PDB file of C-alpha atoms in Angstrom:
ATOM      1  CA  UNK A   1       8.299 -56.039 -28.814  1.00 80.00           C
ATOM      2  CA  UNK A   2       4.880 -56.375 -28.702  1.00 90.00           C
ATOM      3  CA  UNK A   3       2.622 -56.621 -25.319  1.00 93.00           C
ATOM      4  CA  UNK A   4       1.680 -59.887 -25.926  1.00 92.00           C
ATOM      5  CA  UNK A   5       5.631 -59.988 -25.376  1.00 92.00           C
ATOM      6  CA  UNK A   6       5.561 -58.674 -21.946  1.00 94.00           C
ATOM      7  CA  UNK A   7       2.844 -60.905 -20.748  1.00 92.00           C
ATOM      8  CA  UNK A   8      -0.932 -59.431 -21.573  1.00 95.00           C
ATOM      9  CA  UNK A   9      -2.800 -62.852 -23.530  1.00 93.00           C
ATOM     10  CA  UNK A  10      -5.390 -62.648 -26.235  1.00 92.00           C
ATOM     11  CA  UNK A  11      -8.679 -61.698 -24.757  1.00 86.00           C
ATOM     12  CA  UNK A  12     -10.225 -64.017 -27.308  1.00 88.00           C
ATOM     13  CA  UNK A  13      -8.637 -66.933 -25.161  1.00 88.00           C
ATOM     14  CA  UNK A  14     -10.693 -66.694 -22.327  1.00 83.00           C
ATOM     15  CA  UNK A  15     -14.344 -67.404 -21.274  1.00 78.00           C
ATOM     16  CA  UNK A  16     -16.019 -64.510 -19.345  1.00 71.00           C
ATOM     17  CA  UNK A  17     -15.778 -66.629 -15.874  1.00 78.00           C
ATOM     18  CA  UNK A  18     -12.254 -67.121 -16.205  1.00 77.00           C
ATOM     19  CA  UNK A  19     -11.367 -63.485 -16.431  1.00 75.00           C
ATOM     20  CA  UNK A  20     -13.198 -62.757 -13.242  1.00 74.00           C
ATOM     21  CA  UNK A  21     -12.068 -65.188 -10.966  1.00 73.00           C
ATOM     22  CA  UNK A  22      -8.470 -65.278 -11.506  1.00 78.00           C
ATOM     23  CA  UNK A  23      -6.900 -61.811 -10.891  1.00 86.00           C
ATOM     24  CA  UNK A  24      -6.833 -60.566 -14.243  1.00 92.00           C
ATOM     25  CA  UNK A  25      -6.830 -57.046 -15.521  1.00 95.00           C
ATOM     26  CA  UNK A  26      -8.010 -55.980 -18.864  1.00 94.00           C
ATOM     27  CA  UNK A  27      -5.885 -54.231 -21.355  1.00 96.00           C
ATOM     28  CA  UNK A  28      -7.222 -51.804 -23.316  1.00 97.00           C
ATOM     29  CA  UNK A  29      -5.430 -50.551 -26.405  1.00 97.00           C
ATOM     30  CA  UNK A  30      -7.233 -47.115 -27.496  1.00 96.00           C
ATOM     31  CA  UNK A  31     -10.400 -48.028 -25.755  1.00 94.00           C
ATOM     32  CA  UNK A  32     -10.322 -51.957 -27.495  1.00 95.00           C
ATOM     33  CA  UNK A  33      -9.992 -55.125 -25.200  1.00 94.00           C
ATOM     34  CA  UNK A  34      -6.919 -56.523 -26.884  1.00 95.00           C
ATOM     35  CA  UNK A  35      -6.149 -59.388 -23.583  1.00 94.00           C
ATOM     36  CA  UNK A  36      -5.872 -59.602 -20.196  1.00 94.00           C
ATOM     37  CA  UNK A  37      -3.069 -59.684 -17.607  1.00 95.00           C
ATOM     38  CA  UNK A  38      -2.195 -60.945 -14.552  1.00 94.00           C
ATOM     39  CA  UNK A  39       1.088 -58.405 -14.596  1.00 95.00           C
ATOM     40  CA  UNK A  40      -0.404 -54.911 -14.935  1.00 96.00           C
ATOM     41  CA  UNK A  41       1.800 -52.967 -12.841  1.00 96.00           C
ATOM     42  CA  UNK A  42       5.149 -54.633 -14.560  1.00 97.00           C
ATOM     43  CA  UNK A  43       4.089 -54.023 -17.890  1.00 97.00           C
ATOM     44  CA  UNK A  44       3.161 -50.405 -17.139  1.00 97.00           C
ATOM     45  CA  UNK A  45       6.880 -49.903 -15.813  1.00 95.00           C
ATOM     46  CA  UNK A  46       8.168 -52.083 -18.417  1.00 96.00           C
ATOM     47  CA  UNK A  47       6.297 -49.885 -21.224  1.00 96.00           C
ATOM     48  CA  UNK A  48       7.157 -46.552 -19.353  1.00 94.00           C
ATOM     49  CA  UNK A  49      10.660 -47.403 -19.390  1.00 93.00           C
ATOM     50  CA  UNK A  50      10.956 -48.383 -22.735  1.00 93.00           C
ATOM     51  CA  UNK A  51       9.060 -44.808 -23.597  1.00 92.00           C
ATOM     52  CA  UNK A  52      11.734 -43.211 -21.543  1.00 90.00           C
ATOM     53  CA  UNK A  53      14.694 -45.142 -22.587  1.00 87.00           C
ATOM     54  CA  UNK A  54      13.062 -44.078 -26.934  1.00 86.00           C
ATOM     55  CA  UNK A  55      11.845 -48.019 -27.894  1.00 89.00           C
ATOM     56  CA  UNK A  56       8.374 -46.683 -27.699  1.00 91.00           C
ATOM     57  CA  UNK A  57       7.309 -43.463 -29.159  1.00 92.00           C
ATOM     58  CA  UNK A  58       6.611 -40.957 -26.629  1.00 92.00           C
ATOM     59  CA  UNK A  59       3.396 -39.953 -26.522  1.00 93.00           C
ATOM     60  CA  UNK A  60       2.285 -43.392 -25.748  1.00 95.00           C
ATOM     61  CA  UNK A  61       0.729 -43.548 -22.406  1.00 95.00           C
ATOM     62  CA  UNK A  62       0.603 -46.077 -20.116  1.00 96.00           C
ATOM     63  CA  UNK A  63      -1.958 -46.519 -17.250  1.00 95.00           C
ATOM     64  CA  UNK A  64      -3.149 -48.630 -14.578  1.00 96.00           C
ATOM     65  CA  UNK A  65      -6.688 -48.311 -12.908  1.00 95.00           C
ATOM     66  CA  UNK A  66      -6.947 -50.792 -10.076  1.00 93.00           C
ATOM     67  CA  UNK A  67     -11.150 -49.700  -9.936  1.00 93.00           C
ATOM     68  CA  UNK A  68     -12.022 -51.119 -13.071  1.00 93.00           C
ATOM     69  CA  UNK A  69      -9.077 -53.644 -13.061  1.00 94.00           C
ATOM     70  CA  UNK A  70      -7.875 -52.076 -16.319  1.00 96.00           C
ATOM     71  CA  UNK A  71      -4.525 -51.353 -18.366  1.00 97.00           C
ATOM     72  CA  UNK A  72      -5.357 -48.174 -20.406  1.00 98.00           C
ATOM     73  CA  UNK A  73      -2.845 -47.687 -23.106  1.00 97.00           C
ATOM     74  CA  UNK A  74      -3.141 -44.688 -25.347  1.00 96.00           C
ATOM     75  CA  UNK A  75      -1.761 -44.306 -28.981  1.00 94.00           C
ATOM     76  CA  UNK A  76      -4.225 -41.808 -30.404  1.00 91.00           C
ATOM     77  CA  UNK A  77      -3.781 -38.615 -31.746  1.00 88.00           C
ATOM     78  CA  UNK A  78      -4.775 -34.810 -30.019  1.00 86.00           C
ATOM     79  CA  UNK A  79      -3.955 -36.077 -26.399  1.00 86.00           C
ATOM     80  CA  UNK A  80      -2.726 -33.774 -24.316  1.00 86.00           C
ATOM     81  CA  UNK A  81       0.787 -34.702 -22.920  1.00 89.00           C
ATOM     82  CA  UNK A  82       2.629 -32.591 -21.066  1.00 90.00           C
ATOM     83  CA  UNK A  83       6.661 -33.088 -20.606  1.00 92.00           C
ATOM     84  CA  UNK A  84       8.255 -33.591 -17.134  1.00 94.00           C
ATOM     85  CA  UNK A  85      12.013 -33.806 -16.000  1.00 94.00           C
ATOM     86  CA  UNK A  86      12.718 -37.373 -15.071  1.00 95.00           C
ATOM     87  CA  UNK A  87      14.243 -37.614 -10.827  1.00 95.00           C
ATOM     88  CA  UNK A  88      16.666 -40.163 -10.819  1.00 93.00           C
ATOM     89  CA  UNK A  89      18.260 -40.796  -7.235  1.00 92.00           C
ATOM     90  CA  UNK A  90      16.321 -37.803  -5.524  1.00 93.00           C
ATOM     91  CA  UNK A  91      18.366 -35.133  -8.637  1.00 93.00           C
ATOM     92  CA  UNK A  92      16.367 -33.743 -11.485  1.00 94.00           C
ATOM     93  CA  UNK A  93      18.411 -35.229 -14.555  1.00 93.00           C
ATOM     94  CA  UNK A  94      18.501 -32.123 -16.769  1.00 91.00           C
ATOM     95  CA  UNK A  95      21.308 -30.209 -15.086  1.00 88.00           C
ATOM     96  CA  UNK A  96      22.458 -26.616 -16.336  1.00 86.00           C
ATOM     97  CA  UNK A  97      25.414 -28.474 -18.654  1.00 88.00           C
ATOM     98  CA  UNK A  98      22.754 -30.479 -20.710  1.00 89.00           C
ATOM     99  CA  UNK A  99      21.042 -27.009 -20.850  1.00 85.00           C
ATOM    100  CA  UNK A 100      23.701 -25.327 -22.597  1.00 88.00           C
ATOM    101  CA  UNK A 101      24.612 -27.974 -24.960  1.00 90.00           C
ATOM    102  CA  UNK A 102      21.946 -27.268 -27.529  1.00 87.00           C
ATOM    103  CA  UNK A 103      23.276 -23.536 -28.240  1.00 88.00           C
ATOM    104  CA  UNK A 104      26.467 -25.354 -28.794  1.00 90.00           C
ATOM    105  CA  UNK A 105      25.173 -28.031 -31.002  1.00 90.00           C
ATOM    106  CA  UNK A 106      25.933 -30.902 -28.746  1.00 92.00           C
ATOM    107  CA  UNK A 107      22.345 -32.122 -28.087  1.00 89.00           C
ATOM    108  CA  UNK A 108      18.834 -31.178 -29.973  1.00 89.00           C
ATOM    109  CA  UNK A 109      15.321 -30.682 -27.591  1.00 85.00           C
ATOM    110  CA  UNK A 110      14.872 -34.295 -29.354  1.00 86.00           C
ATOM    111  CA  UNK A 111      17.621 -36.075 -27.675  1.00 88.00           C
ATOM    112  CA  UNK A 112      16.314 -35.391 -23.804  1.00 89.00           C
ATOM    113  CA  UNK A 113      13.427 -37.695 -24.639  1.00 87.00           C
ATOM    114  CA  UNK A 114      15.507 -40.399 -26.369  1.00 85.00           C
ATOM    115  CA  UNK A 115      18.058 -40.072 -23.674  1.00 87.00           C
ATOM    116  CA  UNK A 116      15.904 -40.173 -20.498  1.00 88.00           C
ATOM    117  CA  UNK A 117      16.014 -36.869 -19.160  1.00 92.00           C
ATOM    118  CA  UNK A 118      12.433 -35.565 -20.372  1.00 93.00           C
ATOM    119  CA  UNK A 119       9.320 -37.783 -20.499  1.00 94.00           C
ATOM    120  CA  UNK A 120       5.655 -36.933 -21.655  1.00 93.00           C
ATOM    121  CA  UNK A 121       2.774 -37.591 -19.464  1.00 94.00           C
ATOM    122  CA  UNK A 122      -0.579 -37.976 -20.657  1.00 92.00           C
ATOM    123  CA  UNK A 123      -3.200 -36.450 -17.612  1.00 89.00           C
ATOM    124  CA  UNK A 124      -4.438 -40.191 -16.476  1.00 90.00           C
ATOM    125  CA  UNK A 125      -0.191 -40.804 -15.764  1.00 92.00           C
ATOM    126  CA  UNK A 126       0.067 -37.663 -14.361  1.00 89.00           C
ATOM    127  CA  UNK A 127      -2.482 -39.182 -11.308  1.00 86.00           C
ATOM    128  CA  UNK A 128       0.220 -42.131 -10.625  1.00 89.00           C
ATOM    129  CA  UNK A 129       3.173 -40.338 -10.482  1.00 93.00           C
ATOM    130  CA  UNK A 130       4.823 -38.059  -7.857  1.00 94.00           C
ATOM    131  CA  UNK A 131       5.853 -34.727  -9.377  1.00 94.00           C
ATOM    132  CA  UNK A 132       7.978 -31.814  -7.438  1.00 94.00           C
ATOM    133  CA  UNK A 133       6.897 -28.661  -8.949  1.00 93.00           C
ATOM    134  CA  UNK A 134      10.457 -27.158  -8.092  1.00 92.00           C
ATOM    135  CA  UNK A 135      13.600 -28.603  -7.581  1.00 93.00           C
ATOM    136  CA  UNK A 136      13.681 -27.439  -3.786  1.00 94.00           C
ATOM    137  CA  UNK A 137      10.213 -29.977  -3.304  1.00 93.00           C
ATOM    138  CA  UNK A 138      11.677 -32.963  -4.555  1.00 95.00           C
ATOM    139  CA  UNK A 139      11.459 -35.963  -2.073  1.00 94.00           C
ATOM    140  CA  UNK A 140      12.453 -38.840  -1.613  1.00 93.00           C
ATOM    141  CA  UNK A 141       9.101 -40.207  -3.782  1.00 94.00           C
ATOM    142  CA  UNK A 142       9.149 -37.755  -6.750  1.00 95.00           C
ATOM    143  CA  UNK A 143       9.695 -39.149  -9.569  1.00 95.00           C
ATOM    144  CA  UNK A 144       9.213 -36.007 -12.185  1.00 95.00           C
ATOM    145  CA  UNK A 145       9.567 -32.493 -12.205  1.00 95.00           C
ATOM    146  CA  UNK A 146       7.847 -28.948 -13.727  1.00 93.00           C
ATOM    147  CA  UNK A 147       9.975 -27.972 -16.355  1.00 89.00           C
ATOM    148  CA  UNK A 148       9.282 -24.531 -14.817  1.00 84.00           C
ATOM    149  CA  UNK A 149       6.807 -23.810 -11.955  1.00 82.00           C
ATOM    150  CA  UNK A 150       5.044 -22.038 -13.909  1.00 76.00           C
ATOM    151  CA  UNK A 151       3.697 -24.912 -16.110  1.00 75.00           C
ATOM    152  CA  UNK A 152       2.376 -25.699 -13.725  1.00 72.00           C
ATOM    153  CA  UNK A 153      -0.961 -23.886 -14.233  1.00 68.00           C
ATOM    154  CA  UNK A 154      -0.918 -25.752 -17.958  1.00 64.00           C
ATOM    155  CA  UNK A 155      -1.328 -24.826 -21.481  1.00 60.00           C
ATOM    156  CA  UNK A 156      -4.895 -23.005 -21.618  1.00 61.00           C
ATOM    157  CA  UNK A 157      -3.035 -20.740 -18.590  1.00 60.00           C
ATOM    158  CA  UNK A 158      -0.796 -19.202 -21.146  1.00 59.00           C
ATOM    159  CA  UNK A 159      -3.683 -17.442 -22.663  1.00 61.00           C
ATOM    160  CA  UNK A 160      -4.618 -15.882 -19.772  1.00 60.00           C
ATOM    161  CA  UNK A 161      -2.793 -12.909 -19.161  1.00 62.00           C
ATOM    162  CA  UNK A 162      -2.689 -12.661 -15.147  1.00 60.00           C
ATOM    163  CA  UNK A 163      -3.213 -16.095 -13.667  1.00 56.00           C
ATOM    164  CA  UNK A 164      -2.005 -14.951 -11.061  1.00 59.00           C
ATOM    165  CA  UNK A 165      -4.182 -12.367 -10.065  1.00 61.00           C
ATOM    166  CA  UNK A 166      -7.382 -12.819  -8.099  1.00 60.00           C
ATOM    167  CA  UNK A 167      -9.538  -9.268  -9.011  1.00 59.00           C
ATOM    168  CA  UNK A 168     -11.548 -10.024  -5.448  1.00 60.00           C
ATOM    169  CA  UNK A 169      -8.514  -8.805  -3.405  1.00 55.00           C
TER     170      UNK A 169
END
């Protein structure tokens, strides 16, 4: 499945007028104008899906920016992605049974990506999603959650040894 398969045409199609003047977004494959589309949302969702669902590997990021009328997708290496719990129906879908079946041998750290319980987010998805940053803040729009409220603060706040802690009060 390529994204010509899901509906973006070859930029190289087009004349410059036509581009403007009839919806279309660009898509941008690692910062190169590969087509244009007049579907940008649905082949976000379709491409996030198949990421979630394992047909596309999962540090490729998806994003829509309705400002520049773009489709950003991201393949490159030495992005930060961070991983989220998937919500599905309002419920976090890592429960406490999937996390005891790795010490048993049932299911590797691998297997919640393939299987659609953990997804990476590059920062730029991160703006276009709704995330709960504990399970008690989930609503009825979230559609991710912190693995742990305290990732919330991100990787560089692991160096730091009290985050926490203001030293003005």
């Amino acid at each position: 499945m390529t994204l010509f398969d899901l509906g973006v045409e070859d930029v190289l199609l087009f004349r410059g007028n036509e581009l403007l003047k009839n919806g279309y977004y660009y898509v941008l494959v690692n910062g190169d104008v590969v087509g244009a589309t007049v579907r940008p949302k649905e082949i976000v969702e379709d491409v996030r899906s198949f990421r979630q669902h394992g047909c596309v590997y999962k540090f490729v990021s998806a994003f829509l920016h309705e400002p520049h009328r773009c489709v950003y997708f991201s393949t490159d290496a030495g992005r930060v992605c961070k991983p989220y719990v998937l919500i599905a129906n309002g419920q976090p879908t890592v429960q406490q049974e999937h996390l005891d079946e790795p010490a048993r041998g049932e299911r590797t750290f691998e297997d919640f990506f393939s299987q659609s319980f953990i997804e990476y987010l590059h920062v730029n998805e991160r703006n276009t999603v709704q995330i709960a940053v504990r399970e008690k803040d989930i609503t009825k729009k979230a559609t991710h959650l912190e693995i742990d409220p305290l990732t919330v603060l991100g990787f560089s706040a692991g160096f730091i040894r009290y985050p926490h802690y203001h030293h003005n009060h």
